[in-house]
Amino acid sequence: GHSLVFYYLDQTDNSQSFNVGEFEDYDEIDEEDADLEWTGISYLGEFEIESVGEFEIELHVAEVSGDETVYEFDDPVAGSSEVVEIEQNRVDGSAQSYLISWTPVVLDDWSFILGSATGSGDSNPDNKRDDSFRQTGLQGDSESFGEFYQPELSNLVVDLIGVEWKISEGVELALLRYEYEQDELADEMRDLSIEIDPSGSSRDLGSETDLVVTIEARDGLEIILTAAEFDAGSAYDGFSDETSNFIKFELAYEF
C-alpha cells in the first residue's frame, strides 16, 4: 500500500535556432528552445484507521533546471513572421503538491478530497533567470488540474476540495472545486485552455467546478460524462466574474 518513486528526465531540444531579422513560416513557429532536466520524488500511500476510515495520500516534489532560448516573433505578414527579439535564460523552477482522500467508516460509499499544487513563478523576468516551473509534457491528461481550465503547473497555485460518491456498483459521481491564483504576478501564463492573457495586476485567476459521472457499462467499457464551469477572477480584468461552461462525453474501452 505504499510506494516511493524517484525520477530523472533529461530533455535536449534540437529544434531550429533563429537570428533577429529572420523569417519563419507562421504555422511552424517554435518560440522556445530549451535543454532541461527534471528530478523528482513522489510518495503514494494507503492506510486505514479502524475507527476513522481509509486514507489515500499523494505527495510530490519536483525541480527543473537548464537553459532556454525564447524567441519573440512579429505579427505575421503573408504567412511569415520576423524574429524581433531573442532572450536566453537560466531555468531553475520547483513544484510540490499533495492530495488526500478520506473514506469514512460510517460513509464507506463517500470519499472526501483535499489537495493543493504549486508551480513556482518568476519574480524578476529581466534578470536572465527564469524561476518558473513547467511540466514535462509527458503527463497527458493524467495530471489535469481542472477538466476545463487545464492549466500547466507553472506560476500557479491550485487548491482543490471535492467529494466522490459511489452511487451503485459501477456508477460514481465526483464533484470537484478548484481555486487558481498566480504564484507571482504576471501578464501571461504558459498553457491554459483560456486564450485571454491575464492583466498582471492581480493573482486571482478564478475558479472551476467539475461534475464527473463515471459509469462502467460492461466489462472493459467505461462512460464518462463531465460538466464544468469556470468563473474568471480579477486577473482577467474586463472579463472578471464572467462564466464559461464545458461539457465532455467520453467512451473508453479496455481489451
mmCIF file of C-alpha atoms in Angstrom:
data_model
loop_
_atom_site.group_PDB
_atom_site.id
_atom_site.type_symbol
_atom_site.label_atom_id
_atom_site.label_comp_id
_atom_site.label_asym_id
_atom_site.label_seq_id
_atom_site.Cartn_x
_atom_site.Cartn_y
_atom_site.Cartn_z
ATOM 1 C CA GLY A 1 0.000 0.000 0.000
ATOM 2 C CA HIS A 2 2.993 2.335 -0.114
ATOM 3 C CA SER A 3 5.361 3.335 -2.888
ATOM 4 C CA LEU A 4 8.230 5.785 -3.244
ATOM 5 C CA VAL A 5 9.154 6.899 -6.745
ATOM 6 C CA PHE A 6 12.316 8.755 -7.799
ATOM 7 C CA TYR A 7 12.662 10.025 -11.352
ATOM 8 C CA TYR A 8 15.067 11.902 -13.596
ATOM 9 C CA LEU A 9 14.333 13.207 -17.092
ATOM 10 C CA ASP A 10 16.763 14.861 -19.482
ATOM 11 C CA GLN A 11 15.385 16.814 -22.453
ATOM 12 C CA THR A 12 17.555 18.053 -25.309
ATOM 13 C CA ASP A 13 15.722 20.343 -27.717
ATOM 14 C CA ASN A 14 17.188 20.061 -31.196
ATOM 15 C CA SER A 15 14.747 22.459 -32.814
ATOM 16 C CA GLN A 16 15.946 25.069 -35.300
ATOM 17 C CA SER A 17 17.599 28.223 -33.942
ATOM 18 C CA PHE A 18 16.989 31.706 -35.353
ATOM 19 C CA ASN A 19 18.626 35.121 -35.598
ATOM 20 C CA VAL A 20 16.956 38.503 -35.222
ATOM 21 C CA GLY A 21 15.584 39.586 -38.593
ATOM 22 C CA GLU A 22 14.990 36.070 -39.934
ATOM 23 C CA PHE A 23 11.548 34.992 -41.084
ATOM 24 C CA GLU A 24 9.728 31.780 -40.261
ATOM 25 C CA ASP A 25 6.515 30.259 -41.563
ATOM 26 C CA TYR A 26 3.864 31.309 -39.031
ATOM 27 C CA ASP A 27 2.450 27.790 -38.810
ATOM 28 C CA GLU A 28 5.911 26.389 -37.990
ATOM 29 C CA ILE A 29 6.860 28.853 -35.240
ATOM 30 C CA ASP A 30 8.608 27.357 -32.208
ATOM 31 C CA GLU A 31 9.043 30.109 -29.647
ATOM 32 C CA GLU A 32 11.122 28.152 -27.149
ATOM 33 C CA ASP A 33 14.294 26.091 -27.408
ATOM 34 C CA ALA A 34 15.084 24.515 -24.039
ATOM 35 C CA ASP A 35 17.556 21.933 -22.736
ATOM 36 C CA LEU A 36 16.123 20.936 -19.353
ATOM 37 C CA GLU A 37 16.454 18.342 -16.599
ATOM 38 C CA TRP A 38 13.701 17.269 -14.213
ATOM 39 C CA THR A 39 14.232 15.478 -10.923
ATOM 40 C CA GLY A 40 11.513 14.478 -8.528
ATOM 41 C CA ILE A 41 10.238 12.239 -5.781
ATOM 42 C CA SER A 42 6.695 11.009 -5.195
ATOM 43 C CA TYR A 43 5.098 9.125 -2.321
ATOM 44 C CA LEU A 44 1.797 7.280 -2.740
ATOM 45 C CA GLY A 45 0.288 5.543 0.254
ATOM 46 C CA GLU A 46 -2.866 3.886 1.515
ATOM 47 C CA PHE A 47 -3.632 3.160 5.143
ATOM 48 C CA GLU A 48 -6.625 2.538 7.399
ATOM 49 C CA ILE A 49 -7.530 3.728 10.884
ATOM 50 C CA GLU A 50 -10.137 1.321 12.185
ATOM 51 C CA SER A 51 -12.428 3.856 13.865
ATOM 52 C CA VAL A 52 -11.893 6.660 11.317
ATOM 53 C CA GLY A 53 -11.679 5.185 7.830
ATOM 54 C CA GLU A 54 -9.369 4.702 4.866
ATOM 55 C CA PHE A 55 -6.904 7.313 3.621
ATOM 56 C CA GLU A 56 -5.105 7.669 0.284
ATOM 57 C CA ILE A 57 -2.226 10.146 0.182
ATOM 58 C CA GLU A 58 -0.066 11.516 -2.634
ATOM 59 C CA LEU A 59 2.967 13.759 -2.061
ATOM 60 C CA HIS A 60 5.048 15.108 -4.947
ATOM 61 C CA VAL A 61 8.152 17.326 -5.128
ATOM 62 C CA ALA A 62 9.969 18.206 -8.364
ATOM 63 C CA GLU A 63 12.634 20.563 -9.701
ATOM 64 C CA VAL A 64 13.542 21.653 -13.216
ATOM 65 C CA SER A 65 16.810 23.266 -14.309
ATOM 66 C CA GLY A 66 18.660 24.016 -17.530
ATOM 67 C CA ASP A 67 18.910 26.657 -20.236
ATOM 68 C CA GLU A 68 16.336 28.077 -22.599
ATOM 69 C CA THR A 69 16.241 30.400 -25.582
ATOM 70 C CA VAL A 70 12.982 32.265 -26.143
ATOM 71 C CA TYR A 71 12.159 33.889 -29.495
ATOM 72 C CA GLU A 72 9.703 36.749 -29.942
ATOM 73 C CA PHE A 73 8.058 36.940 -33.355
ATOM 74 C CA ASP A 74 6.338 39.877 -35.024
ATOM 75 C CA ASP A 75 2.783 39.696 -36.352
ATOM 76 C CA PRO A 76 2.612 37.514 -39.473
ATOM 77 C CA VAL A 77 2.735 39.048 -42.944
ATOM 78 C CA ALA A 78 1.869 36.845 -45.922
ATOM 79 C CA GLY A 79 2.127 33.779 -43.701
ATOM 80 C CA SER A 80 5.599 34.577 -42.270
ATOM 81 C CA SER A 81 6.746 36.160 -39.003
ATOM 82 C CA GLU A 82 10.003 38.008 -38.287
ATOM 83 C CA VAL A 83 12.189 37.275 -35.267
ATOM 84 C CA VAL A 84 12.323 40.586 -33.371
ATOM 85 C CA GLU A 85 13.935 39.556 -30.080
ATOM 86 C CA ILE A 86 15.917 36.685 -28.566
ATOM 87 C CA GLU A 87 16.147 36.045 -24.840
ATOM 88 C CA GLN A 88 18.399 33.494 -23.133
ATOM 89 C CA ASN A 89 17.638 32.378 -19.585
ATOM 90 C CA ARG A 90 18.876 30.014 -16.935
ATOM 91 C CA VAL A 91 15.935 27.895 -15.754
ATOM 92 C CA ASP A 92 15.521 26.954 -12.097
ATOM 93 C CA GLY A 93 11.966 26.098 -11.004
ATOM 94 C CA SER A 94 10.270 23.868 -8.461
ATOM 95 C CA ALA A 95 6.864 22.366 -7.726
ATOM 96 C CA GLN A 96 5.147 20.464 -4.953
ATOM 97 C CA SER A 97 1.700 19.022 -4.364
ATOM 98 C CA TYR A 98 -0.360 16.878 -2.043
ATOM 99 C CA LEU A 99 -3.656 15.020 -2.370
ATOM 100 C CA ILE A 100 -5.606 13.386 0.464
ATOM 101 C CA SER A 101 -8.704 11.222 0.017
ATOM 102 C CA TRP A 102 -10.653 10.059 3.089
ATOM 103 C CA THR A 103 -13.357 7.390 3.056
ATOM 104 C CA PRO A 104 -15.081 7.396 6.472
ATOM 105 C CA VAL A 105 -16.059 4.177 8.214
ATOM 106 C CA VAL A 106 -19.675 5.305 8.598
ATOM 107 C CA LEU A 107 -19.952 6.537 4.976
ATOM 108 C CA ASP A 108 -17.976 3.978 3.008
ATOM 109 C CA ASP A 109 -19.632 4.994 -0.292
ATOM 110 C CA TRP A 110 -18.298 8.526 0.066
ATOM 111 C CA SER A 111 -14.771 9.933 -0.241
ATOM 112 C CA PHE A 112 -13.736 13.458 0.693
ATOM 113 C CA ILE A 113 -10.811 15.005 -1.181
ATOM 114 C CA LEU A 114 -8.417 17.803 -0.275
ATOM 115 C CA GLY A 115 -5.391 18.845 -2.304
ATOM 116 C CA SER A 116 -3.062 21.606 -3.401
ATOM 117 C CA ALA A 117 -0.341 22.081 -6.005
ATOM 118 C CA THR A 118 2.171 24.895 -6.535
ATOM 119 C CA GLY A 119 4.425 25.522 -9.513
ATOM 120 C CA SER A 120 6.928 28.340 -8.951
ATOM 121 C CA GLY A 121 6.768 31.597 -10.883
ATOM 122 C CA ASP A 122 9.399 34.101 -11.946
ATOM 123 C CA SER A 123 9.571 37.186 -9.728
ATOM 124 C CA ASN A 124 12.053 39.060 -11.952
ATOM 125 C CA PRO A 125 11.690 38.492 -15.731
ATOM 126 C CA ASP A 126 14.627 40.808 -16.547
ATOM 127 C CA ASN A 127 17.497 39.050 -14.755
ATOM 128 C CA LYS A 128 18.240 36.308 -17.344
ATOM 129 C CA ARG A 129 16.934 33.710 -14.910
ATOM 130 C CA ASP A 130 13.551 32.007 -15.202
ATOM 131 C CA ASP A 131 12.347 30.546 -11.912
ATOM 132 C CA SER A 132 9.069 29.283 -13.382
ATOM 133 C CA PHE A 133 8.366 25.585 -13.156
ATOM 134 C CA ARG A 134 6.972 23.814 -16.191
ATOM 135 C CA GLN A 135 5.586 20.336 -16.747
ATOM 136 C CA THR A 136 7.420 17.789 -18.852
ATOM 137 C CA GLY A 137 4.682 17.457 -21.462
ATOM 138 C CA LEU A 138 4.663 13.685 -20.986
ATOM 139 C CA GLN A 139 1.841 13.711 -18.433
ATOM 140 C CA GLY A 140 -1.021 13.854 -20.937
ATOM 141 C CA ASP A 141 -4.344 14.228 -19.153
ATOM 142 C CA SER A 142 -3.263 12.283 -16.083
ATOM 143 C CA GLU A 143 -2.371 15.442 -14.142
ATOM 144 C CA SER A 144 -5.282 17.669 -15.085
ATOM 145 C CA PHE A 145 -5.892 20.481 -12.587
ATOM 146 C CA GLY A 146 -9.435 21.051 -13.832
ATOM 147 C CA GLU A 147 -11.095 19.441 -16.849
ATOM 148 C CA PHE A 148 -11.900 22.797 -18.475
ATOM 149 C CA TYR A 149 -9.138 25.234 -17.459
ATOM 150 C CA GLN A 150 -6.433 22.516 -17.737
ATOM 151 C CA PRO A 151 -3.531 24.711 -16.606
ATOM 152 C CA GLU A 152 0.116 23.804 -16.833
ATOM 153 C CA LEU A 153 1.639 23.811 -13.347
ATOM 154 C CA SER A 154 3.759 26.901 -13.911
ATOM 155 C CA ASN A 155 3.490 30.118 -11.876
ATOM 156 C CA LEU A 156 0.359 28.599 -10.422
ATOM 157 C CA VAL A 157 -1.203 27.715 -7.084
ATOM 158 C CA VAL A 158 -4.164 25.308 -7.255
ATOM 159 C CA ASP A 159 -6.326 24.394 -4.266
ATOM 160 C CA LEU A 160 -8.762 21.503 -4.562
ATOM 161 C CA ILE A 161 -11.693 20.331 -2.477
ATOM 162 C CA GLY A 162 -14.073 17.627 -3.598
ATOM 163 C CA VAL A 163 -16.284 14.673 -2.850
ATOM 164 C CA GLU A 164 -16.844 11.326 -4.592
ATOM 165 C CA TRP A 165 -19.968 9.193 -4.220
ATOM 166 C CA LYS A 166 -20.275 5.583 -5.325
ATOM 167 C CA ILE A 167 -23.946 5.658 -6.218
ATOM 168 C CA SER A 168 -24.096 1.959 -7.046
ATOM 169 C CA GLU A 169 -21.873 -0.796 -8.345
ATOM 170 C CA GLY A 170 -20.132 0.655 -11.397
ATOM 171 C CA VAL A 171 -21.536 4.201 -11.077
ATOM 172 C CA GLU A 172 -19.535 7.001 -9.438
ATOM 173 C CA LEU A 173 -20.135 10.745 -9.167
ATOM 174 C CA ALA A 174 -17.448 13.306 -8.322
ATOM 175 C CA LEU A 175 -17.896 16.993 -7.520
ATOM 176 C CA LEU A 176 -14.625 18.943 -7.542
ATOM 177 C CA ARG A 177 -13.856 22.594 -6.864
ATOM 178 C CA TYR A 178 -10.576 24.244 -7.949
ATOM 179 C CA GLU A 179 -9.264 27.680 -6.968
ATOM 180 C CA TYR A 180 -6.494 29.200 -9.107
ATOM 181 C CA GLU A 181 -4.042 32.008 -8.448
ATOM 182 C CA GLN A 182 -0.628 33.032 -9.730
ATOM 183 C CA ASP A 183 2.461 32.371 -7.632
ATOM 184 C CA GLU A 184 4.000 35.613 -8.955
ATOM 185 C CA LEU A 185 2.232 38.485 -10.695
ATOM 186 C CA ALA A 186 2.475 38.061 -14.477
ATOM 187 C CA ASP A 187 0.617 39.178 -17.610
ATOM 188 C CA GLU A 188 0.760 35.765 -19.278
ATOM 189 C CA MET A 189 0.597 32.076 -18.392
ATOM 190 C CA ARG A 190 2.401 29.178 -20.062
ATOM 191 C CA ASP A 191 -0.504 26.978 -21.092
ATOM 192 C CA LEU A 192 -4.232 27.319 -20.419
ATOM 193 C CA SER A 193 -7.415 26.497 -22.287
ATOM 194 C CA ILE A 194 -8.440 30.169 -21.814
ATOM 195 C CA GLU A 195 -6.796 32.189 -24.594
ATOM 196 C CA ILE A 196 -7.158 35.617 -22.947
ATOM 197 C CA ASP A 197 -3.992 36.787 -21.163
ATOM 198 C CA PRO A 198 -4.234 37.983 -17.553
ATOM 199 C CA SER A 199 -3.642 41.663 -16.837
ATOM 200 C CA GLY A 200 -0.714 41.245 -14.438
ATOM 201 C CA SER A 201 -2.452 43.402 -11.823
ATOM 202 C CA SER A 202 -3.975 40.556 -9.791
ATOM 203 C CA ARG A 203 -3.052 36.981 -8.878
ATOM 204 C CA ASP A 204 -6.684 35.790 -8.787
ATOM 205 C CA LEU A 205 -7.171 33.681 -11.931
ATOM 206 C CA GLY A 206 -10.560 32.293 -10.984
ATOM 207 C CA SER A 207 -12.236 29.040 -10.002
ATOM 208 C CA GLU A 208 -13.698 25.949 -11.616
ATOM 209 C CA THR A 209 -16.357 23.443 -10.576
ATOM 210 C CA ASP A 210 -16.390 19.990 -12.180
ATOM 211 C CA LEU A 211 -19.134 17.385 -12.056
ATOM 212 C CA VAL A 212 -17.908 13.996 -13.329
ATOM 213 C CA VAL A 213 -20.095 10.896 -13.696
ATOM 214 C CA THR A 214 -18.287 7.622 -14.425
ATOM 215 C CA ILE A 215 -20.282 4.560 -15.494
ATOM 216 C CA GLU A 216 -18.813 1.107 -16.014
ATOM 217 C CA ALA A 217 -21.364 -0.043 -18.580
ATOM 218 C CA ARG A 218 -19.924 -3.536 -19.035
ATOM 219 C CA ASP A 219 -16.611 -5.359 -18.777
ATOM 220 C CA GLY A 220 -13.969 -3.064 -20.244
ATOM 221 C CA LEU A 221 -16.406 -0.304 -21.314
ATOM 222 C CA GLU A 222 -16.481 2.956 -19.369
ATOM 223 C CA ILE A 223 -18.633 6.024 -19.999
ATOM 224 C CA ILE A 224 -17.504 9.380 -18.581
ATOM 225 C CA LEU A 225 -19.686 12.496 -18.549
ATOM 226 C CA THR A 226 -18.071 15.773 -17.473
ATOM 227 C CA ALA A 227 -19.700 19.159 -16.939
ATOM 228 C CA ALA A 228 -17.541 22.085 -15.846
ATOM 229 C CA GLU A 229 -17.950 25.785 -15.145
ATOM 230 C CA PHE A 230 -15.100 28.315 -14.972
ATOM 231 C CA ASP A 231 -15.539 31.684 -13.264
ATOM 232 C CA ALA A 232 -12.874 34.207 -14.272
ATOM 233 C CA GLY A 233 -11.065 36.044 -11.470
ATOM 234 C CA SER A 234 -9.866 39.635 -11.187
ATOM 235 C CA ALA A 235 -6.656 38.766 -13.067
ATOM 236 C CA TYR A 236 -8.754 38.860 -16.258
ATOM 237 C CA ASP A 237 -9.817 42.494 -15.711
ATOM 238 C CA GLY A 238 -12.749 43.240 -18.048
ATOM 239 C CA PHE A 239 -13.724 39.569 -18.097
ATOM 240 C CA SER A 240 -13.728 39.241 -14.316
ATOM 241 C CA ASP A 241 -16.730 37.283 -12.983
ATOM 242 C CA GLU A 242 -17.680 36.075 -16.478
ATOM 243 C CA THR A 243 -18.556 32.397 -16.709
ATOM 244 C CA SER A 244 -17.662 29.741 -19.278
ATOM 245 C CA ASN A 245 -19.188 26.263 -19.491
ATOM 246 C CA PHE A 246 -17.865 22.973 -20.767
ATOM 247 C CA ILE A 247 -19.397 19.530 -21.425
ATOM 248 C CA LYS A 248 -17.485 16.406 -22.443
ATOM 249 C CA PHE A 249 -18.590 12.863 -23.239
ATOM 250 C CA GLU A 250 -16.048 10.036 -23.337
ATOM 251 C CA LEU A 251 -16.159 6.337 -24.143
ATOM 252 C CA ALA A 252 -13.225 4.212 -23.016
ATOM 253 C CA TYR A 253 -12.832 0.535 -23.810
ATOM 254 C CA GLU A 254 -10.101 -1.748 -22.493
ATOM 255 C CA PHE A 255 -9.489 -5.133 -24.072
#
